[in-house]
Amino acid sequence: MPAQQPAVSVIMPVLDEEHYLRDSVRHILEQEYAGEMEVVIALGPSTDRTDEIAAELVAEDPRVHTVPNPTGRTPAALNAAIKASRHPIVVRVDGHGMLSPNYIATAVRLLEETGAQNVGGIMHAEGQNAWEEAVAAAMTSKIGVGNAPFHTGGQAGPAETVYLGVFRREALEQQGGYNEEFIRAQDWELNFRIREAGGLIWFSPELMVQYRPRRSVRALAKQYKDYGRWRHVVARYHSGSINLRYLAPPTLVCAIAAGVVVGVAVTPLGFAVPAGYFAAIAAGSVPAGKGLGIKARAQIPVALATMHLSWGFGFLTSPKALANKVIASRRPAVHRDSSQV
């Protein structure tokens, strides 16, 4: 490694992260990286001890700073943190993400080697109790999330989007940052504009972030309902971005609902559809839970069903008015030449 690396700004959108914020920041500050570093935490209106913990972190290390994010929205937090930061490399980290020890050094090397505007890697879910272990197993299995490389791994190469991301600041400033109408899927939308402008987005399995899953069924259901809701917005925003993997959950919800209706109103044979689905996820949870304890393995089908059905429900109930609002805020990709005119 060279004696001195480019200075980096780590930006963190944070809301109700008292359980993980201190560990997340520790994983940043202990990076094996030779360059200057700052951490900018954008604080939403948390209802737990997040603000208190953030204040302690600021007092303990001069590299840590905070900025307010009154709306609590992730893209607004990211833009506020970008504006308050100053270094040429910008690293996004969430309040429940734990960077691997050489994450930043590897990302900076990949930016240089590939010429990419943004690089990212694997969202490596890890649980700290039986339920979280079950969710982590579901989130890293193909039966849970399909073939998404940032969940299940894959070959390094160009990508549509990546998890979190390590950016060249010039790319963020050129595109005007995140579109704040995208409460979810803001990463995809920004990376879309970067690609439209001719920039390269690069996925590498060398980059890994430990991710702490949601702590309850209810929280997981909300997370995946929001994912489905905003994936439908993306599909309406950018025709051609949908594929069979994204259509599977809403199709499943419709099929199960139809099966239950037929089973109640016409013939018990209709119940074969939901029964077949639950049998399939029970069987699929066996390889997904390899190496886990009995309690965690028993909860994997619950996690899978929560993820699939909540995502599908969110997709089906996503209001067209929301997509229209987002489409109205569309930002054209800014090409480097035009930004210099």
C-alpha positions as CSV (number, residue, x, y, z in Angstrom):
1,M,0.0,0.0,0.0
2,P,1.3,3.5,-0.8
3,A,2.4,5.6,2.1
4,Q,-0.5,8.0,1.6
5,Q,-3.9,7.3,0.2
6,P,-6.5,9.8,-1.0
7,A,-8.5,11.4,1.8
8,V,-12.0,10.0,2.3
9,S,-15.3,11.2,3.7
10,V,-17.6,8.6,5.2
11,I,-21.2,9.7,5.2
12,M,-23.8,8.0,7.4
13,P,-27.6,8.5,7.3
14,V,-28.8,7.6,10.8
15,L,-32.2,7.2,12.4
16,D,-33.0,5.1,15.5
17,E,-29.7,3.2,15.4
18,E,-28.8,3.1,19.1
19,H,-28.1,-0.7,18.9
20,Y,-25.5,-0.5,16.1
21,L,-24.2,3.0,15.6
22,R,-21.2,2.8,17.9
23,D,-20.0,-0.5,16.4
24,S,-20.6,0.8,12.9
25,V,-18.5,3.9,13.5
26,R,-15.8,1.8,15.3
27,H,-15.5,-0.4,12.2
28,I,-14.9,2.8,10.2
29,L,-12.4,4.4,12.4
30,E,-10.4,1.2,12.8
31,Q,-10.0,0.8,9.0
32,E,-6.6,-0.3,7.7
33,Y,-6.2,2.8,5.6
34,A,-3.3,5.2,5.3
35,G,-5.2,8.3,4.1
36,E,-7.0,11.1,6.0
37,M,-10.5,10.3,7.0
38,E,-13.6,12.0,8.3
39,V,-17.0,10.6,9.3
40,V,-20.1,12.8,8.8
41,I,-23.3,11.4,10.6
42,A,-26.6,12.9,9.4
43,L,-29.0,12.7,12.3
44,G,-32.7,12.2,11.7
45,P,-35.3,12.7,14.4
46,S,-34.6,9.5,16.3
47,T,-36.8,8.4,19.2
48,D,-34.0,6.4,21.0
49,R,-30.5,7.2,22.2
50,T,-29.0,7.6,18.7
51,D,-28.3,11.4,19.2
52,E,-26.7,10.9,22.6
53,I,-24.4,8.1,21.2
54,A,-23.5,10.3,18.2
55,A,-22.6,13.2,20.6
56,E,-20.4,10.8,22.5
57,L,-18.6,9.7,19.3
58,V,-18.0,13.3,18.3
59,A,-16.5,14.0,21.8
60,E,-14.3,10.9,21.6
61,D,-12.8,11.4,18.1
62,P,-12.2,14.7,16.2
63,R,-12.7,12.9,12.9
64,V,-16.4,12.4,13.7
65,H,-18.9,15.2,12.9
66,T,-22.7,15.4,12.8
67,V,-25.2,17.4,10.7
68,P,-29.0,17.6,11.2
69,N,-31.5,15.8,8.9
70,P,-34.9,17.1,10.1
71,T,-36.9,15.1,7.5
72,G,-35.5,11.8,8.6
73,R,-35.4,10.7,4.9
74,T,-32.3,8.8,3.8
75,P,-31.6,10.7,0.5
76,A,-31.9,14.1,2.3
77,A,-29.5,12.8,5.0
78,L,-27.0,11.7,2.3
79,N,-27.1,15.0,0.6
80,A,-26.7,16.9,3.8
81,A,-23.7,14.7,4.7
82,I,-22.1,15.1,1.3
83,K,-22.5,18.9,1.5
84,A,-20.8,18.9,5.0
85,S,-18.0,16.7,3.9
86,R,-14.8,17.7,2.0
87,H,-12.7,14.9,0.7
88,P,-12.4,13.6,-2.9
89,I,-13.6,10.0,-2.1
90,V,-17.1,9.6,-0.5
91,V,-17.9,6.3,1.2
92,R,-21.5,5.6,2.1
93,V,-22.2,3.5,5.2
94,D,-25.5,2.9,7.0
95,G,-25.9,3.0,10.8
96,H,-26.3,-0.8,10.9
97,G,-23.4,-1.6,8.5
98,M,-20.0,-2.9,9.7
99,L,-17.2,-2.4,7.2
100,S,-14.6,-5.2,6.8
101,P,-11.1,-4.0,7.9
102,N,-9.7,-3.2,4.5
103,Y,-13.0,-2.1,2.8
104,I,-12.0,1.5,2.2
105,A,-8.5,0.7,1.0
106,T,-9.8,-2.0,-1.4
107,A,-12.5,0.3,-2.7
108,V,-10.0,3.1,-3.4
109,R,-7.8,0.7,-5.2
110,L,-10.7,-0.6,-7.3
111,L,-11.7,3.0,-8.2
112,E,-8.2,3.5,-9.5
113,E,-7.9,0.2,-11.3
114,T,-11.3,0.3,-13.0
115,G,-11.8,4.0,-13.6
116,A,-15.3,3.6,-12.1
117,Q,-17.3,6.4,-10.6
118,N,-18.8,4.2,-7.9
119,V,-17.8,0.7,-6.6
120,G,-19.6,-1.5,-4.1
121,G,-19.8,-5.1,-3.0
122,I,-21.7,-7.6,-0.9
123,M,-24.3,-6.9,1.7
124,H,-23.3,-9.7,4.1
125,A,-26.1,-10.2,6.5
126,E,-25.1,-11.5,10.0
127,G,-27.4,-12.0,13.0
128,Q,-26.8,-11.7,16.7
129,N,-29.6,-13.9,17.9
130,A,-31.7,-16.7,16.4
131,W,-34.2,-14.5,14.6
132,E,-31.6,-12.3,13.1
133,E,-29.6,-15.4,12.0
134,A,-32.7,-16.7,10.3
135,V,-33.2,-13.4,8.5
136,A,-29.6,-13.3,7.5
137,A,-29.8,-16.8,6.1
138,A,-32.9,-15.9,4.1
139,M,-31.3,-12.7,2.8
140,T,-28.2,-14.5,1.6
141,S,-29.9,-17.4,-0.1
142,K,-31.2,-17.6,-3.7
143,I,-34.6,-18.8,-2.5
144,G,-34.8,-15.5,-0.5
145,V,-33.4,-12.9,-2.9
146,G,-32.8,-14.6,-6.2
147,N,-29.5,-14.0,-8.0
148,A,-28.8,-10.5,-6.8
149,P,-25.0,-10.4,-6.7
150,F,-24.8,-7.9,-3.8
151,H,-26.7,-10.4,-1.6
152,T,-25.4,-13.8,-2.9
153,G,-22.0,-12.9,-4.4
154,G,-20.8,-13.1,-8.0
155,Q,-18.1,-12.1,-10.4
156,A,-16.6,-8.7,-10.4
157,G,-17.7,-6.4,-13.2
158,P,-20.0,-3.6,-14.4
159,A,-23.3,-3.4,-12.6
160,E,-26.6,-1.4,-12.7
161,T,-26.2,-0.5,-9.0
162,V,-24.3,-1.6,-5.9
163,Y,-24.8,-1.8,-2.2
164,L,-24.0,1.5,-0.5
165,G,-21.1,2.6,-2.7
166,V,-17.7,4.3,-2.7
167,F,-17.9,7.3,-5.0
168,R,-15.7,9.8,-6.6
169,R,-16.9,13.2,-5.3
170,E,-16.9,14.7,-8.8
171,A,-19.5,12.1,-9.9
172,L,-21.8,13.0,-7.0
173,E,-21.4,16.8,-7.5
174,Q,-21.8,16.4,-11.3
175,Q,-25.2,14.7,-10.8
176,G,-26.3,17.0,-8.0
177,G,-26.4,14.2,-5.4
178,Y,-29.4,12.0,-4.6
179,N,-32.9,12.7,-5.8
180,E,-34.7,13.3,-2.5
181,E,-38.1,12.1,-3.8
182,F,-36.7,8.6,-3.8
183,I,-37.3,7.7,-0.2
184,R,-36.1,4.2,-1.1
185,A,-34.2,3.0,-4.2
186,Q,-32.2,6.3,-4.2
187,D,-29.0,4.4,-4.9
188,W,-30.5,2.8,-8.0
189,E,-31.7,6.2,-9.3
190,L,-28.4,7.9,-8.7
191,N,-26.4,5.1,-10.3
192,F,-28.8,5.2,-13.2
193,R,-27.9,8.8,-13.9
194,I,-24.2,8.2,-13.5
195,R,-24.4,5.4,-16.0
196,E,-26.5,7.5,-18.4
197,A,-23.8,10.1,-18.2
198,G,-21.2,7.5,-19.3
199,G,-19.9,6.6,-15.9
200,L,-19.0,3.1,-14.8
201,I,-20.6,1.4,-11.7
202,W,-18.5,-1.6,-10.6
203,F,-19.4,-4.5,-8.4
204,S,-16.7,-6.5,-6.6
205,P,-17.0,-9.4,-4.2
206,E,-13.8,-8.1,-2.6
207,L,-15.9,-5.5,-0.9
208,M,-18.0,-6.7,2.0
209,V,-20.2,-5.0,4.6
210,Q,-21.6,-6.8,7.5
211,Y,-25.3,-6.0,7.8
212,R,-27.5,-6.4,10.9
213,P,-31.0,-7.6,10.0
214,R,-34.2,-6.1,11.3
215,R,-34.9,-7.2,14.9
216,S,-38.5,-8.3,14.6
217,V,-41.0,-9.8,12.1
218,R,-42.9,-6.5,12.0
219,A,-39.7,-4.5,11.2
220,L,-38.7,-6.9,8.5
221,A,-42.2,-6.8,7.0
222,K,-42.1,-3.0,6.8
223,Q,-38.7,-3.0,5.3
224,Y,-39.7,-5.4,2.5
225,K,-43.0,-3.7,1.9
226,D,-41.2,-0.5,1.3
227,Y,-38.7,-2.3,-1.0
228,G,-41.6,-3.6,-3.1
229,R,-43.4,-0.3,-3.1
230,W,-40.4,1.6,-4.3
231,R,-39.3,-1.1,-6.8
232,H,-42.7,-0.5,-8.5
233,V,-41.9,3.2,-8.5
234,V,-38.6,2.5,-10.2
235,A,-40.3,0.3,-12.8
236,R,-42.7,3.1,-13.7
237,Y,-39.8,5.6,-13.6
238,H,-37.6,3.6,-15.9
239,S,-39.5,1.2,-18.2
240,G,-37.4,-1.8,-19.0
241,S,-35.8,-2.0,-15.6
242,I,-38.1,-4.8,-14.4
243,N,-37.4,-8.5,-14.8
244,L,-38.9,-11.8,-13.8
245,R,-37.1,-11.8,-10.4
246,Y,-38.9,-8.6,-9.4
247,L,-42.3,-9.9,-10.7
248,A,-42.1,-13.2,-8.7
249,P,-43.2,-11.8,-5.3
250,P,-46.3,-9.9,-6.6
251,T,-47.3,-12.9,-8.7
252,L,-46.9,-15.1,-5.6
253,V,-49.2,-12.9,-3.5
254,C,-51.8,-12.9,-6.2
255,A,-51.6,-16.7,-6.6
256,I,-51.9,-17.3,-2.9
257,A,-54.8,-14.9,-2.5
258,A,-56.5,-16.6,-5.5
259,G,-55.8,-20.0,-4.0
260,V,-57.4,-19.1,-0.7
261,V,-60.5,-17.6,-2.4
262,V,-60.9,-20.7,-4.5
263,G,-60.3,-23.0,-1.5
264,V,-63.0,-21.2,0.5
265,A,-65.6,-20.6,-2.2
266,V,-65.2,-23.4,-4.7
267,T,-63.0,-26.3,-3.8
268,P,-60.4,-27.2,-1.1
269,L,-58.0,-27.9,-4.0
270,G,-57.4,-24.2,-4.1
271,F,-55.5,-24.4,-0.9
272,A,-52.9,-26.4,-2.8
273,V,-51.3,-23.1,-3.9
274,P,-50.5,-21.6,-0.5
275,A,-49.7,-25.1,0.8
276,G,-47.3,-25.7,-2.0
277,Y,-45.6,-22.4,-1.4
278,F,-45.1,-23.0,2.3
279,A,-43.8,-26.5,1.6
280,A,-41.3,-25.0,-0.9
281,I,-39.9,-22.5,1.5
282,A,-39.7,-25.1,4.3
283,A,-37.7,-27.3,2.0
284,G,-35.6,-24.3,0.8
285,S,-34.8,-23.3,4.3
286,V,-32.9,-26.5,5.0
287,P,-29.8,-25.7,2.9
288,A,-30.1,-22.0,3.8
289,G,-29.9,-22.8,7.5
290,K,-26.9,-25.1,7.3
291,G,-24.7,-24.6,10.3
292,L,-27.3,-22.7,12.3
293,G,-28.9,-23.7,15.6
294,I,-32.3,-25.4,15.7
295,K,-34.1,-22.2,16.8
296,A,-32.7,-20.2,14.0
297,R,-33.4,-22.9,11.3
298,A,-37.0,-23.1,12.5
299,Q,-37.5,-19.4,11.9
300,I,-36.1,-19.2,8.3
301,P,-39.5,-20.1,6.7
302,V,-41.1,-17.3,8.7
303,A,-38.4,-14.9,7.5
304,L,-38.7,-16.0,3.8
305,A,-42.5,-15.7,3.8
306,T,-42.3,-12.3,5.5
307,M,-39.8,-11.1,2.9
308,H,-41.6,-12.5,-0.2
309,L,-45.2,-11.6,0.8
310,S,-44.4,-8.1,2.1
311,W,-42.3,-7.3,-1.0
312,G,-45.1,-8.5,-3.2
313,F,-47.8,-6.7,-1.3
314,G,-45.8,-3.5,-1.4
315,F,-45.3,-3.8,-5.1
316,L,-49.0,-4.4,-5.8
317,T,-50.2,-1.5,-3.6
318,S,-47.6,1.0,-4.7
319,P,-49.8,4.1,-5.8
320,K,-49.3,5.4,-9.2
321,A,-49.5,8.9,-7.8
322,L,-46.2,8.3,-6.0
323,A,-44.5,7.3,-9.2
324,N,-45.9,10.3,-11.0
325,K,-44.5,12.6,-8.2
326,V,-41.1,10.9,-8.6
327,I,-41.2,11.1,-12.4
328,A,-42.0,14.8,-12.2
329,S,-38.8,15.3,-10.2
330,R,-36.7,13.4,-12.7
331,R,-33.2,14.8,-13.0
332,P,-31.5,14.3,-16.4
333,A,-28.1,12.8,-16.3
334,V,-25.4,15.5,-16.4
335,H,-22.6,14.7,-18.8
336,R,-19.2,16.0,-17.8
337,D,-18.8,18.2,-20.9
338,S,-22.2,19.9,-20.4
339,S,-21.4,20.6,-16.7
340,Q,-18.4,22.5,-17.8
341,V,-20.1,24.7,-20.3
